[in-house]
Each structure stands twice: as structure tokens, then as C-alpha cells.
């Protein structure tokens, strides 16, 4: 799975899930109530292994124009011991009949949901014998409005339905033993209105007619856990093709791209480029694609993407991409499609035994997404994005409130919290670090051995670690890897010395005003001077290192190490001075470590400014963009007084405006079609920084003029690359009018709801929050209602306003006052942790105290509880740093030339 980003840079993937939809009512079967008896305790997490399922048969009527779906489900299973009580899963299902047949005798059950996470108690009038059994259920259930369970959306004049089951939402669509340790085949039959397309994990074998409906019959799937089942129904547009045979696969593989009708003419890019990505993955794993066909499906409200075996699901804008689209969009396509398709092997073919090992699925797939994406299109520089995401995760991992990558999960409420930046960003970076230290071939061989040993089955982290240790031939790899997965925190390596000879001490990094506990890691430390590189495993508190060669000392060669470093001032200054020529990964490592040093009270604002001056000219777009991060944080954290703010804006403009002038800037449609990808991305980044940080009047005027022309009917005036920014600037200009921009906001709102275009609609809605004007924000929060506005879009508007620095206080109060309503329907994986993240946009000790008072009681015991504690700590730490350094910082920035 690829959820929406944890860093504000998995950039524009928006919130999924529905917070505004009431949770479905608990349902009970119509079977006679069983006599009173003492049931075993309700399991808080993993079900007891009293029943082992072996096969599912689903026969469902799915009509997306209706509000409910339902049908008949049978589960073959083995009952291990006699008894009257069985726990199973179902969430909000209206079950009219629940029964089990054993040795030809059928026993009726009383169905009762006994836990809001979807635990159900089946109670029988008499004890069931042990042995082979078939469970049978007749039921119906509501379609959800957000991307969890079986959900539906109206697109244009048509209704469509999709499924999204990870982590625990399969139980909202059918009765199941819904946990990853059970893998079994599914045979699915879908009854739909005539003429609709139906998709599941397996190939469709036939379509018959019965009772005025099309009956779609599908082959049995390979063994799957419940969360990987997929069922999609609607008048979809379908592009068909084949992935040619490869050395690992003798026959062509059927491939389809499936989307809503409005995207019918935009499926060719995904069709052709997915073929190449599959071939790269088969080569890496050394085996053929594990399933008989591949469908890639898109939905307008999916928040990220999901690796359903043979039937991947994506948010529209991730899959519906064109050759002429921006570098960022093509990077996202390559990374996310590679990520989800890597899961077909690592996660689907081999599945974790329980949710505490989901990190391994996602961390590995994250690393593979960037690696294979880079192989697919080296010109897009996708690979550096892995390190950008890893360094971003350090900001979360550095907090005292946190968790390790590999964490015991004992309760259902803990499961969704595992899908965060620690799993994806940190986990992917740790995988990259170990792979770099082991060597690519040995690491790949370890992966292949692990896959071969557990094909179509389940496995644990311990088994993966053992495979890596065996492949590496180095027994130190296992404890080194576990030191990063089994404890939280970021290692800080403090160097002293000079000329390639250094003493180094490791400790846990901590921000100013916090005290981290003493910890050590087995750090695969790789350093560079010039072309000379040296690597060693630092598994003690301190040691000595030596690297030959000459030139500037880079303590994180290639940027692959998951650690921060602290240097003597002379080494800092030399590294900053050479930063324009660092590799992308090394530039990211330098930006992160220098900013972290400032946040810990050591580096100066002047050093941050000098890095921005020098490294902004680095030819790698990731490194160049990161150069500005530390400096910009000074302003967004309210550390600059009025005089310093003026100097800061002038300084940023002085650095970046000449670079944009050299590149040129024309926002018209296709003005830079076919341009070098890195050059194109550099322009996007420069324009964004010049607007937000420098408030450059010329760039703002150019975009505002283009947006005005586009909104006036000139469709060639504005390229989709600039939609959100240009529309937001246009609205900012309109906000100078007498109604504060509300009438103009209504104009954009209506235009958004009148289109289904997968890039335009979200850009128009997102632009409403960009001006940060109270009148517009109040209208959007309180009055922007329309039946065409999807619940996920409504929630994105709310959270974007709350995230905006100039409307965050207004948004905070609104969210606080409406929090009960917002949290009432938070059933999906992407929701509960998102709310506290946007609240953490403030910077004061007082704001942290208010957050604790206002939201701790509301999120206690929910998925968002940990994320709230992280946000409180961020806000408090920011306040402490501001109080300690704001005067000093303002003075330094005011003196910049």
C-alpha cells in the first residue's frame, strides 16, 4: 500500500477516508438467540486459532447505483476443538442467516458484533464438533462513501464501486476471518446490472444472465489474505494489452488499465509503461509475475494505492498520466506503480504472518518503488526520492513520542498506526542502507532466497533477517539491522579530528530542550573524501575512522546512511562550500544534518543561509530544493521579526530569481513539453519557492495573468503543472475585493464540481486554501456544501485550511469545535492519523498545551493517539527553539546580503 504522504512532500497525495460519514450501525442476524452462556473474552487483536479457514466463495449482488450490496458467502474451514462460541469478523453487516455445516448437519448461529473494530461472536445452541466445516452467511451491507470497505462514487452521470480492504476493512464488506496469517483461495461471483465491467483478482471465465442481471464468474484466486481481495464494478473504460514474454516468463501476461469513462482517452501511458516496470521487477526477483493477469484500476477518491493481487488500485492522478505531464507526476507514477507491483511478490506472494511485520512489506516495497522506478526512467531521477523520504522521516523519528519500525501489535486499534512515515520513510531508508552496505548482489540474493522459501505463504521479520544474514556471510548484519528496526530514534554521529582521521561517537539525536535516552546502533558507516570511500560497522559508542583521498569530508557517502552527523565548524564550512557539486543523496544528507544541528541549538542561521546560497545551484533537483528547507523553516516557525522577514524574502529572491531567469518561465500549455526532466522540475521548484518564500511580484503577476486568461476561456494560457498555484494566486488577488474573495472562491468551487478531470478538479479545490484569507476560509469551512462534493474532498478542504500558516488558528478552532463530528466516521486507514498531523502546524509551548487539553481525551485509544503526541511534541519543541533563538536568528538574517 502507498498511503498519502507523511511528509508534506509525498507531495500532493491527498487524504482518503471519510470522516464525515456516520459509522454503520452494528447488525445482528435473524437467527434465534442462543441460550445464555459464558463466552470467552473478546479478542482485542489476533483471533484465537480455533478455526482455520481454507477457502472462500463469494456470490454478491453489486449495483453501485444502490446504497447497499450483499449476497451469500461460504467459508471452508477446520474447527480445531468442540465448542459453542466462535469469533469471526464483520463490521456493520446486516446478517440474516449465519450457519455452519459439519458432516452433513447444519447448525444455526446467533451473529452479534461485540466490538466496534468488527469482532463478531457466533453463538450456537449446542456445541459444534471439531472437524471440517463450511460456514455460510446471507447478508447485506452499506456502500461506504470514502475509500474503505466496498465504496461507491458518482463520477459524472455514472456510479462506480471499488474495494479497499487493508488493513481491517474487508470485514466491512463480507464475513471473514480477517487477518493476514490466513491465506486461502477465493472464488468470486458478481451479479451486476447489465453491461457493467466487473473486476476481481482472478481472470473472468464467463458472463451469464440471470434475473435481469449479468452474472460474472471468475476463476479461483491463488492463496490470498482477506485484505488483498478486490471487487470493482461500473461502466469502466478499459485499455487492453499484453506484457511480452521475458526470460522469467514464457508467455505474454494480460494487462488492462481500468478507469472511469472520463479517463477513456488517457490510459495509454499507464498501459505501455507498466509493461516495462513488470519486466524490471521480474528481472530483480528472478521469477515471473506471480498471478495470471494484471489489472490496474483507478478511482478518483483513493488516497494512495493498494497492491490487491493482480488488481492494483490507484488514485486517479497517480495512474492517469500523460507523456506531457510534469516531471513530478511522472516520478510519482514510476515510484508508486513500481511500489505496488513489487508488492505482488513481496507482500502478496509472501505475506506477513501478523500486522507487526507489515513494516517489512512496506519498507521493502518503498525501497523497490524508487529503485525500479529509477531503472524504468533514469532521466526522472526517481531514486533520490527514496532518500528524501527517509530524511523527512527522521523529523518524526527524532521525537521522544514514537515507536520502532518493528512493533508488537496487540490491539486492532494499533494496526492502522503502523502505516506511517516510520514504516515507509525510515523503513525504506534502512533497507537502502543495508543493501548498500551488503552490496547489491548479496542483498538481492537474500531477497530471492527469502521469497523462494515462503512462496504463496506467510513469513516473519526474523525469517527475513535470517535470509539476509545467510546471503551476506556476515553475522553482524542481523544485529545491525535489528538495532534500527527494533528501537526508535535517529543515530547522531559526532566527529572530531581533521584530514580524514576522526574520532566518532554515536548517541541518540535530540532537539533543543529534550533529553533522549542513551542508545547505540550497529551503524553501517560509509564516508568519502574525494573519490576515496571507506565503510565500517560502528556498533560501539565510540570509535576511530579513517578515510584516504583528499578534499572535503562527507560523513554519509551517497546519503544512504540512516543517521545524522555533527562536524567541527571547519568541516561544516568546507562541506557547505562544496555542496553545489555533491550527489543528490549527499546533498539531502547535508541539508538534513545541518538543519538538525540548528534545531539542537548548535549550527547557526548564517550556516543555513550559506547552504541555501551555494547548494541551490546543485544540478540535482532534490538536493537543490532541500538547500532552502532549513532557511525557510526559520520563517514558517515565526522566528523572524519584521526586519528579518524583509531581508529573508530579499535574500531568497536574490538567490533564486536569476536561476529562473536562466531557465525561462512561460506558464502556457505545453510550453516546455519534451524538455529535460530535471530542468523542468527545477523550474517548478524555483517558481514555488519564489512565490511562497520570496513573494516575487513578477512571478506572481505572470501566474495570476495566466490564470485570469484560463478562467476567461483561453485553455492554452495555463499548463496543468501550474493549476493549483496559479488559481490560488488569482484567488489571492480577488480577495482584495469588498467581499474578501468569497464570490471568487465560489466561482472556483463551482468550476471544480463541474469537472471530473483528474488533475483540474483537485487543483481548483486545493487552491481555495492557498490565499489564507479569513473570509474565504470561513466560507469554505462553514458554507461550502454541495451534494457533488465528495466527503474526502470536503475533508481535504478543512485540513488544507488548518495547515495554512495564516489560517491555522481559525482552522484549529473550527476543527476543535467540530471534532466529534469529524471523528465519528473515521473507518478508513488514511484518516485517524491525519487530523493531529495538521494540528501540529503551530509553534509555541502554549499551543502545545492547548492541543493536549483539547484533543487527548478525544483521541484516547484511537489510531491517532500516537500522532497527536508527536504533534504536541513538535509544537512544543518548536516553541522552545523559538524562545531560545529567535532574537539571535532575526539578527543574523537581517544582516544577510
mmCIF file of N, CA and C in Angstrom, residues 622-688:
data_model
loop_
_atom_site.group_PDB
_atom_site.id
_atom_site.type_symbol
_atom_site.label_atom_id
_atom_site.label_comp_id
_atom_site.label_asym_id
_atom_site.label_seq_id
_atom_site.Cartn_x
_atom_site.Cartn_y
_atom_site.Cartn_z
ATOM 1 N N UNK A 622 16.550 17.345 -6.282
ATOM 2 C CA UNK A 622 16.256 17.047 -4.882
ATOM 3 C C UNK A 622 17.206 17.809 -3.961
ATOM 4 N N UNK A 623 18.503 17.775 -4.276
ATOM 5 C CA UNK A 623 19.481 18.474 -3.445
ATOM 6 C C UNK A 623 19.248 19.972 -3.479
ATOM 7 N N UNK A 624 19.043 20.531 -4.667
ATOM 8 C CA UNK A 624 18.856 21.977 -4.795
ATOM 9 C C UNK A 624 17.641 22.447 -4.001
ATOM 10 N N UNK A 625 16.562 21.695 -4.056
ATOM 11 C CA UNK A 625 15.355 22.099 -3.338
ATOM 12 C C UNK A 625 15.550 21.994 -1.832
ATOM 13 N N UNK A 626 16.236 20.947 -1.395
ATOM 14 C CA UNK A 626 16.437 20.759 0.049
ATOM 15 C C UNK A 626 17.327 21.836 0.639
ATOM 16 N N UNK A 627 18.138 22.490 -0.193
ATOM 17 C CA UNK A 627 19.043 23.523 0.305
ATOM 18 C C UNK A 627 18.293 24.643 0.998
ATOM 19 N N UNK A 628 17.069 24.898 0.562
ATOM 20 C CA UNK A 628 16.290 26.007 1.109
ATOM 21 C C UNK A 628 15.510 25.620 2.363
ATOM 22 N N UNK A 629 15.389 24.322 2.662
ATOM 23 C CA UNK A 629 14.454 23.876 3.702
ATOM 24 C C UNK A 629 14.752 24.483 5.062
ATOM 25 N N UNK A 630 16.001 24.403 5.494
ATOM 26 C CA UNK A 630 16.336 24.898 6.824
ATOM 27 C C UNK A 630 16.100 26.389 6.956
ATOM 28 N N UNK A 631 16.457 27.141 5.913
ATOM 29 C CA UNK A 631 16.254 28.583 5.941
ATOM 30 C C UNK A 631 14.774 28.929 5.978
ATOM 31 N N UNK A 632 13.982 28.268 5.170
ATOM 32 C CA UNK A 632 12.552 28.571 5.105
ATOM 33 C C UNK A 632 11.860 28.230 6.416
ATOM 34 N N UNK A 633 12.339 27.204 7.093
ATOM 35 C CA UNK A 633 11.745 26.838 8.381
ATOM 36 C C UNK A 633 11.858 27.961 9.399
ATOM 37 N N UNK A 634 12.886 28.773 9.281
ATOM 38 C CA UNK A 634 13.021 29.908 10.203
ATOM 39 C C UNK A 634 11.817 30.840 10.099
ATOM 40 N N UNK A 635 11.347 31.037 8.879
ATOM 41 C CA UNK A 635 10.205 31.931 8.683
ATOM 42 C C UNK A 635 8.887 31.263 9.038
ATOM 43 N N UNK A 636 8.714 30.008 8.634
ATOM 44 C CA UNK A 636 7.452 29.322 8.914
ATOM 45 C C UNK A 636 7.295 29.010 10.400
ATOM 46 N N UNK A 637 8.398 29.025 11.144
ATOM 47 C CA UNK A 637 8.338 28.797 12.593
ATOM 48 C C UNK A 637 8.248 30.095 13.381
ATOM 49 N N UNK A 638 7.992 31.198 12.690
ATOM 50 C CA UNK A 638 7.773 32.504 13.353
ATOM 51 C C UNK A 638 9.003 32.994 14.097
ATOM 52 N N UNK A 639 10.201 32.679 13.627
ATOM 53 C CA UNK A 639 11.413 33.128 14.303
ATOM 54 C C UNK A 639 11.893 34.493 13.814
ATOM 55 N N UNK A 640 11.325 35.003 12.732
ATOM 56 C CA UNK A 640 11.835 36.224 12.134
ATOM 57 C C UNK A 640 10.953 37.411 12.485
ATOM 58 N N UNK A 641 11.589 38.489 12.945
ATOM 59 C CA UNK A 641 10.825 39.713 13.161
ATOM 60 C C UNK A 641 10.595 40.405 11.815
ATOM 61 N N UNK A 642 9.963 41.568 11.832
ATOM 62 C CA UNK A 642 9.573 42.229 10.592
ATOM 63 C C UNK A 642 10.783 42.561 9.725
ATOM 64 N N UNK A 643 11.814 43.118 10.336
ATOM 65 C CA UNK A 643 13.009 43.475 9.576
ATOM 66 C C UNK A 643 13.671 42.229 8.977
ATOM 67 N N UNK A 644 13.759 41.173 9.761
ATOM 68 C CA UNK A 644 14.389 39.941 9.275
ATOM 69 C C UNK A 644 13.559 39.299 8.173
ATOM 70 N N UNK A 645 12.245 39.397 8.256
ATOM 71 C CA UNK A 645 11.387 38.820 7.227
ATOM 72 C C UNK A 645 11.627 39.499 5.882
ATOM 73 N N UNK A 646 11.762 40.816 5.892
ATOM 74 C CA UNK A 646 12.053 41.553 4.657
ATOM 75 C C UNK A 646 13.398 41.110 4.085
ATOM 76 N N UNK A 647 14.386 40.985 4.950
ATOM 77 C CA UNK A 647 15.712 40.571 4.498
ATOM 78 C C UNK A 647 15.697 39.134 3.979
ATOM 79 N N UNK A 648 14.971 38.288 4.647
ATOM 80 C CA UNK A 648 14.836 36.887 4.233
ATOM 81 C C UNK A 648 14.222 36.795 2.838
ATOM 82 N N UNK A 649 13.128 37.505 2.596
ATOM 83 C CA UNK A 649 12.480 37.446 1.283
ATOM 84 C C UNK A 649 13.413 37.989 0.201
ATOM 85 N N UNK A 650 14.114 39.064 0.513
ATOM 86 C CA UNK A 650 15.060 39.637 -0.452
ATOM 87 C C UNK A 650 16.184 38.651 -0.755
ATOM 88 N N UNK A 651 16.691 37.982 0.281
ATOM 89 C CA UNK A 651 17.797 37.030 0.118
ATOM 90 C C UNK A 651 17.381 35.850 -0.758
ATOM 91 N N UNK A 652 16.208 35.261 -0.472
ATOM 92 C CA UNK A 652 15.733 34.131 -1.270
ATOM 93 C C UNK A 652 15.541 34.555 -2.722
ATOM 94 N N UNK A 653 14.928 35.711 -2.938
ATOM 95 C CA UNK A 653 14.737 36.193 -4.303
ATOM 96 C C UNK A 653 16.057 36.431 -5.015
ATOM 97 N N UNK A 654 17.024 36.976 -4.279
ATOM 98 C CA UNK A 654 18.339 37.244 -4.872
ATOM 99 C C UNK A 654 19.010 35.952 -5.335
ATOM 100 N N UNK A 655 18.819 34.878 -4.591
ATOM 101 C CA UNK A 655 19.416 33.593 -4.954
ATOM 102 C C UNK A 655 18.687 32.946 -6.127
ATOM 103 N N UNK A 656 17.364 32.923 -6.063
ATOM 104 C CA UNK A 656 16.595 32.078 -6.971
ATOM 105 C C UNK A 656 16.126 32.771 -8.245
ATOM 106 N N UNK A 657 15.852 34.064 -8.195
ATOM 107 C CA UNK A 657 15.327 34.741 -9.391
ATOM 108 C C UNK A 657 16.280 34.642 -10.583
ATOM 109 N N UNK A 658 17.590 34.821 -10.405
ATOM 110 C CA UNK A 658 18.477 34.657 -11.560
ATOM 111 C C UNK A 658 18.461 33.244 -12.143
ATOM 112 N N UNK A 659 18.294 32.247 -11.271
ATOM 113 C CA UNK A 659 18.229 30.870 -11.771
ATOM 114 C C UNK A 659 16.994 30.672 -12.650
ATOM 115 N N UNK A 660 15.861 31.223 -12.220
ATOM 116 C CA UNK A 660 14.655 31.101 -13.026
ATOM 117 C C UNK A 660 14.787 31.884 -14.322
ATOM 118 N N UNK A 661 15.443 33.017 -14.259
ATOM 119 C CA UNK A 661 15.633 33.809 -15.479
ATOM 120 C C UNK A 661 16.436 33.020 -16.511
ATOM 121 N N UNK A 662 17.452 32.292 -16.046
ATOM 122 C CA UNK A 662 18.246 31.478 -16.973
ATOM 123 C C UNK A 662 17.416 30.355 -17.582
ATOM 124 N N UNK A 663 16.506 29.763 -16.779
ATOM 125 C CA UNK A 663 15.673 28.675 -17.290
ATOM 126 C C UNK A 663 14.543 29.184 -18.174
ATOM 127 N N UNK A 664 14.061 30.391 -17.873
ATOM 128 C CA UNK A 664 12.886 30.919 -18.543
ATOM 129 C C UNK A 664 11.619 30.448 -17.868
ATOM 130 N N UNK A 665 10.566 31.257 -17.981
ATOM 131 C CA UNK A 665 9.302 30.885 -17.359
ATOM 132 C C UNK A 665 8.129 31.360 -18.198
ATOM 133 N N UNK A 666 7.435 30.405 -18.775
ATOM 134 C CA UNK A 666 6.219 30.654 -19.543
ATOM 135 C C UNK A 666 5.189 29.635 -19.078
ATOM 136 N N UNK A 667 4.122 30.051 -18.381
ATOM 137 C CA UNK A 667 3.163 29.081 -17.833
ATOM 138 C C UNK A 667 2.168 28.540 -18.843
ATOM 139 N N UNK A 668 2.316 28.856 -20.113
ATOM 140 C CA UNK A 668 1.340 28.440 -21.121
ATOM 141 C C UNK A 668 1.363 26.928 -21.322
ATOM 142 N N UNK A 669 0.272 26.407 -21.844
ATOM 143 C CA UNK A 669 0.111 24.976 -22.090
ATOM 144 C C UNK A 669 1.237 24.448 -22.971
ATOM 145 N N UNK A 670 1.864 23.370 -22.512
ATOM 146 C CA UNK A 670 2.898 22.639 -23.265
ATOM 147 C C UNK A 670 4.106 23.503 -23.632
ATOM 148 N N UNK A 671 4.340 24.578 -22.896
ATOM 149 C CA UNK A 671 5.465 25.450 -23.227
ATOM 150 C C UNK A 671 6.800 24.726 -23.112
ATOM 151 N N UNK A 672 6.863 23.720 -22.253
ATOM 152 C CA UNK A 672 8.122 23.010 -22.046
ATOM 153 C C UNK A 672 7.977 21.512 -22.303
ATOM 154 N N UNK A 673 7.018 21.154 -23.147
ATOM 155 C CA UNK A 673 6.821 19.742 -23.489
ATOM 156 C C UNK A 673 8.096 19.182 -24.108
ATOM 157 N N UNK A 674 8.506 18.020 -23.646
ATOM 158 C CA UNK A 674 9.695 17.368 -24.184
ATOM 159 C C UNK A 674 11.001 17.859 -23.589
ATOM 160 N N UNK A 675 10.951 18.776 -22.639
ATOM 161 C CA UNK A 675 12.159 19.308 -22.028
ATOM 162 C C UNK A 675 12.797 18.272 -21.107
ATOM 163 N N UNK A 676 14.089 18.394 -20.904
ATOM 164 C CA UNK A 676 14.810 17.559 -19.938
ATOM 165 C C UNK A 676 14.091 17.568 -18.593
ATOM 166 N N UNK A 677 13.922 16.381 -17.983
ATOM 167 C CA UNK A 677 13.089 16.241 -16.788
ATOM 168 C C UNK A 677 13.622 17.036 -15.606
ATOM 169 N N UNK A 678 14.927 16.987 -15.363
ATOM 170 C CA UNK A 678 15.482 17.696 -14.221
ATOM 171 C C UNK A 678 15.384 19.215 -14.412
ATOM 172 N N UNK A 679 15.563 19.683 -15.622
ATOM 173 C CA UNK A 679 15.424 21.113 -15.901
ATOM 174 C C UNK A 679 13.985 21.558 -15.650
ATOM 175 N N UNK A 680 13.048 20.740 -16.108
ATOM 176 C CA UNK A 680 11.632 21.061 -15.919
ATOM 177 C C UNK A 680 11.279 21.090 -14.433
ATOM 178 N N UNK A 681 11.769 20.105 -13.677
ATOM 179 C CA UNK A 681 11.477 20.055 -12.247
ATOM 180 C C UNK A 681 12.133 21.210 -11.508
ATOM 181 N N UNK A 682 13.325 21.586 -11.920
ATOM 182 C CA UNK A 682 13.988 22.725 -11.281
ATOM 183 C C UNK A 682 13.143 23.986 -11.431
ATOM 184 N N UNK A 683 12.535 24.181 -12.597
ATOM 185 C CA UNK A 683 11.679 25.355 -12.806
ATOM 186 C C UNK A 683 10.481 25.330 -11.861
ATOM 187 N N UNK A 684 9.853 24.179 -11.735
ATOM 188 C CA UNK A 684 8.697 24.054 -10.843
ATOM 189 C C UNK A 684 9.083 24.429 -9.416
ATOM 190 N N UNK A 685 10.219 23.923 -8.968
ATOM 191 C CA UNK A 685 10.673 24.198 -7.604
ATOM 192 C C UNK A 685 11.012 25.673 -7.424
ATOM 193 N N UNK A 686 11.686 26.256 -8.394
ATOM 194 C CA UNK A 686 12.050 27.667 -8.294
ATOM 195 C C UNK A 686 10.813 28.555 -8.240
ATOM 196 N N UNK A 687 9.850 28.263 -9.098
ATOM 197 C CA UNK A 687 8.632 29.071 -9.106
ATOM 198 C C UNK A 687 7.914 28.958 -7.764
ATOM 199 N N UNK A 688 7.811 27.752 -7.242
ATOM 200 C CA UNK A 688 7.145 27.554 -5.957
ATOM 201 C C UNK A 688 7.820 28.310 -4.832
#
